[in-house]
Tab-separated table of C-alpha atoms in Angstrom:
chain	number	residue	atom	x	y	z
A	1	MET	CA	-81.242	22.541	20.291
A	2	VAL	CA	-82.156	26.102	19.375
A	3	GLU	CA	-85.794	26.863	18.858
A	4	ASN	CA	-86.959	29.249	16.090
A	5	LYS	CA	-88.959	31.941	17.580
A	6	LYS	CA	-91.801	33.355	15.328
A	7	ILE	CA	-93.348	36.839	15.593
A	8	VAL	CA	-96.843	37.485	14.253
A	9	VAL	CA	-97.365	40.859	12.803
A	10	ASP	CA	-100.662	42.187	11.649
A	11	ASN	CA	-100.540	44.502	8.503
A	12	GLU	CA	-103.084	47.163	7.286
A	13	ASP	CA	-104.951	44.692	5.219
A	14	GLY	CA	-105.728	42.543	8.321
A	15	ASP	CA	-103.447	39.900	7.130
A	16	SER	CA	-100.777	38.577	9.425
A	17	ALA	CA	-97.209	37.442	8.733
A	18	GLU	CA	-94.788	35.377	10.614
A	19	ILE	CA	-91.244	36.533	11.183
A	20	THR	CA	-88.782	34.056	12.401
A	21	ASN	CA	-86.297	35.406	15.006
A	22	LEU	CA	-82.968	34.892	13.792
A	23	ALA	CA	-81.245	36.319	16.746
A	24	ASP	CA	-80.757	32.927	18.441
A	25	LYS	CA	-79.304	31.446	15.133
A	26	GLU	CA	-76.708	34.222	14.855
A	27	SER	CA	-75.869	33.527	18.673
A	28	CYS	CA	-75.385	29.840	17.913
A	29	ALA	CA	-73.231	30.756	14.890
A	30	ASN	CA	-71.053	32.997	16.945
A	31	ALA	CA	-70.879	30.499	19.781
A	32	GLY	CA	-69.639	27.875	17.232
A	33	ASP	CA	-67.104	30.266	15.925
A	34	ASN	CA	-65.843	31.004	19.518
A	35	THR	CA	-65.502	27.199	20.159
A	36	SER	CA	-63.409	26.635	17.054
A	37	SER	CA	-61.162	29.578	17.754
A	38	SER	CA	-60.612	28.225	21.285
A	39	SER	CA	-59.753	24.704	19.947
A	40	GLU	CA	-57.288	26.257	17.534
A	41	THR	CA	-55.620	28.216	20.380
A	42	GLU	CA	-55.310	25.104	22.523
A	43	VAL	CA	-53.622	23.275	19.583
A	44	VAL	CA	-51.154	26.015	19.094
A	45	ASP	CA	-50.331	26.241	22.855
A	46	LEU	CA	-49.827	22.405	23.008
A	47	THR	CA	-47.678	22.371	19.980
A	48	ALA	CA	-45.548	25.144	21.436
A	49	THR	CA	-45.232	23.168	24.791
A	50	LEU	CA	-44.161	20.040	23.023
A	51	LYS	CA	-41.546	21.770	21.015
A	52	ALA	CA	-40.120	23.390	24.249
A	53	GLU	CA	-40.067	20.068	25.911
A	54	ILE	CA	-38.320	18.460	22.888
A	55	GLU	CA	-35.706	21.218	22.985
A	56	LYS	CA	-35.186	20.692	26.696
A	57	LEU	CA	-34.626	16.978	26.223
A	58	LYS	CA	-32.283	17.617	23.383
A	59	GLU	CA	-30.142	19.830	25.635
A	60	GLU	CA	-30.209	17.305	28.436
A	61	LEU	CA	-29.204	14.485	26.050
A	62	ASN	CA	-26.302	16.624	24.628
A	63	LYS	CA	-25.193	17.215	28.266
A	64	LYS	CA	-25.266	13.500	29.022
A	65	GLN	CA	-23.270	12.652	25.859
A	66	GLU	CA	-20.625	15.115	26.789
A	67	GLN	CA	-20.358	13.616	30.350
A	68	LEU	CA	-20.123	10.219	28.768
A	69	ILE	CA	-17.289	11.344	26.455
A	70	ARG	CA	-15.460	12.803	29.334
A	71	LEU	CA	-15.824	9.720	31.439
A	72	GLN	CA	-14.468	7.558	28.674
A	73	ALA	CA	-11.453	9.781	28.235
A	74	ASP	CA	-10.934	9.873	32.036
A	75	PHE	CA	-11.218	5.940	32.106
A	76	ALA	CA	-8.612	5.646	29.196
A	77	ASN	CA	-6.182	7.865	31.068
A	78	VAL	CA	-6.663	5.883	34.264
A	79	ARG	CA	-5.896	2.584	32.414
A	80	LYS	CA	-2.808	4.149	30.679
A	81	HIS	CA	-1.632	5.451	34.140
A	82	ALA	CA	-2.282	2.078	35.688
A	83	ALA	CA	-0.382	0.201	33.033
A	84	LYS	CA	2.491	2.673	33.348
A	85	GLU	CA	2.735	2.173	37.102
A	86	LYS	CA	2.510	-1.561	36.613
A	87	LEU	CA	5.445	-1.473	34.341
A	88	GLU	CA	7.528	0.732	36.601
A	89	LEU	CA	6.609	-1.470	39.657
A	90	SER	CA	7.786	-4.630	37.758
A	91	ALA	CA	10.973	-2.852	36.651
A	92	THR	CA	11.629	-1.999	40.271
A	93	ILE	CA	11.067	-5.438	41.575
A	94	GLU	CA	13.192	-6.916	38.857
A	95	GLN	CA	16.080	-4.432	39.480
A	96	ALA	CA	15.967	-5.351	43.389
A	97	PHE	CA	15.922	-9.039	42.611
A	98	LEU	CA	18.917	-8.755	40.258
A	99	LYS	CA	20.683	-6.554	42.749
A	100	ASP	CA	20.374	-9.260	45.481
A	101	LEU	CA	21.912	-11.863	43.107
A	102	LEU	CA	25.059	-9.797	42.494
A	103	PRO	CA	26.890	-11.074	45.655
A	104	LEU	CA	26.130	-14.723	44.450
A	105	LEU	CA	27.814	-13.818	41.045
A	106	ASP	CA	30.666	-12.415	42.819
A	107	ASN	CA	31.228	-15.393	44.898
A	108	LEU	CA	31.000	-17.745	41.871
A	109	HIS	CA	33.502	-15.446	39.996
A	110	ARG	CA	35.968	-15.776	42.910
A	111	ALA	CA	35.574	-19.604	43.120
A	112	THR	CA	36.103	-19.909	39.446
A	113	GLU	CA	39.059	-17.777	39.510
A	114	VAL	CA	40.705	-20.023	42.102
A	115	VAL	CA	39.992	-23.191	40.211
A	116	GLU	CA	41.444	-21.628	36.965
A	117	ALA	CA	44.541	-20.405	38.753
A	118	GLY	CA	45.528	-24.052	39.366
A	119	GLU	CA	46.197	-23.518	42.960
A	120	ASN	CA	46.033	-26.273	45.515
A	121	ILE	CA	42.366	-26.679	46.230
A	122	ASP	CA	41.154	-27.770	49.658
A	123	VAL	CA	38.297	-29.908	48.865
A	124	GLU	CA	36.529	-29.250	52.238
A	125	SER	CA	37.068	-25.439	51.903
A	126	LEU	CA	35.497	-25.834	48.261
A	127	LYS	CA	32.560	-27.703	49.674
A	128	LYS	CA	31.983	-25.106	52.391
A	129	GLY	CA	32.295	-22.238	49.801
A	130	ILE	CA	29.633	-24.061	47.529
A	131	GLU	CA	27.356	-24.398	50.443
A	132	LEU	CA	27.697	-20.739	51.389
A	133	ILE	CA	26.769	-19.752	47.915
A	134	ARG	CA	23.703	-22.297	48.072
A	135	GLN	CA	22.596	-20.691	51.434
A	136	GLU	CA	23.018	-17.153	49.970
A	137	THR	CA	20.911	-17.940	46.820
A	138	VAL	CA	18.123	-19.440	49.003
A	139	ALA	CA	18.187	-16.463	51.211
A	140	ALA	CA	18.076	-14.007	48.239
A	141	MET	CA	15.340	-16.039	46.574
A	142	GLY	CA	13.332	-16.220	49.839
A	143	LYS	CA	13.582	-12.546	50.161
A	144	HIS	CA	11.514	-12.196	47.009
A	145	GLY	CA	9.047	-14.811	47.960
A	146	LEU	CA	10.378	-18.028	46.578
A	147	GLU	CA	10.059	-21.157	48.784
A	148	PRO	CA	10.893	-24.721	48.175
A	149	ILE	CA	8.138	-27.275	48.031
A	150	ASP	CA	8.418	-29.805	50.963
A	151	THR	CA	8.284	-33.363	49.939
A	152	GLU	CA	9.666	-35.267	52.842
A	153	GLY	CA	7.098	-37.633	54.394
A	154	LYS	CA	4.402	-36.152	52.169
A	155	MET	CA	1.707	-37.802	50.024
A	156	PHE	CA	1.749	-37.191	46.320
A	157	ASP	CA	-0.211	-33.981	45.429
A	158	PRO	CA	-0.706	-33.209	41.650
A	159	ASN	CA	-1.015	-29.522	42.647
A	160	PHE	CA	2.571	-29.439	43.845
A	161	HIS	CA	4.286	-32.592	42.671
A	162	GLN	CA	5.009	-34.198	39.201
A	163	ALA	CA	5.285	-38.042	39.327
A	164	VAL	CA	8.081	-39.103	37.030
A	165	ALA	CA	8.639	-42.698	38.435
A	166	LYS	CA	6.953	-45.413	40.583
A	167	ILE	CA	8.414	-47.795	43.052
A	168	ALA	CA	7.086	-50.548	45.239
A	169	ASP	CA	7.640	-50.178	48.956
A	170	PRO	CA	5.727	-52.327	51.350
A	171	ASN	CA	6.862	-50.061	54.292
A	172	LYS	CA	5.088	-47.010	52.746
A	173	GLU	CA	1.489	-46.190	51.888
A	174	ASP	CA	0.462	-46.162	48.284
A	175	GLY	CA	0.725	-42.506	46.933
A	176	ALA	CA	3.558	-41.601	49.399
A	177	ILE	CA	6.530	-39.771	47.988
A	178	ALA	CA	9.467	-42.145	48.007
A	179	ALA	CA	12.103	-39.660	46.860
A	180	GLU	CA	12.504	-36.158	45.428
A	181	LEU	CA	14.315	-36.141	42.060
A	182	GLN	CA	14.228	-32.480	41.490
A	183	ARG	CA	13.080	-29.756	44.055
A	184	GLY	CA	10.095	-27.635	43.217
A	185	TYR	CA	9.422	-24.131	44.129
A	186	ILE	CA	6.619	-21.800	45.219
A	187	ALA	CA	6.542	-18.002	44.559
A	188	ARG	CA	4.192	-16.049	46.715
A	189	GLY	CA	1.650	-18.952	46.988
A	190	ARG	CA	1.982	-19.944	43.230
A	191	VAL	CA	3.787	-22.956	41.919
A	192	ILE	CA	6.322	-21.992	39.462
A	193	ARG	CA	8.027	-25.436	39.194
A	194	PRO	CA	6.442	-28.559	40.725
A	195	SER	CA	8.667	-31.021	42.436
A	196	MET	CA	9.656	-34.147	40.407
A	197	VAL	CA	9.130	-37.046	42.601
A	198	GLN	CA	9.150	-40.968	42.841
A	199	VAL	CA	5.786	-42.235	44.101
A	200	VAL	CA	5.140	-45.521	46.015
A	201	ASN	CA	2.805	-47.966	44.174
A	202	ASN	CA	2.472	-51.445	45.624
A	203	ASP	CA	-0.060	-52.642	43.146
């Protein structure tokens, strides 16, 4: 708190007068003006700093958005490339499989020509020819991962077998496969056709 200083002055008449010292008041006023000016400067500086920080963040955000757009484009290109390679691979596998079947078609065609020609057919030779074609077919299929499902002496398994008939057989355990009615096949570990079987049921 500023104190008002008074100065006593004697005049010629012998009277005295008090003069308040206003120097301190002026100093206070000047000090107040300096404080106000300093606060305004700080506000201006803070505003400028915040604006600069906002611009910096905007630039970083724009860069991140551009990177994201590029990554999305790259990912889309990778997906298209992978899909194209998958189609090409499927086509290659399919062509290889069909190529392996051509000798079987040739043998079947020759056998058909012999039958249609009306020549004397040796039944035993015909059986051997059919068996040869069957073996070639199994070999060609096996080359591409096809395997028959084994049912002989096996218990019924719904993952590999399809029960189409039941039969009582006291010599076999319930659930045992009594007979295979149609062969099933597995391709590279996946069932593409279950075996149709007759299952023992003694109830």
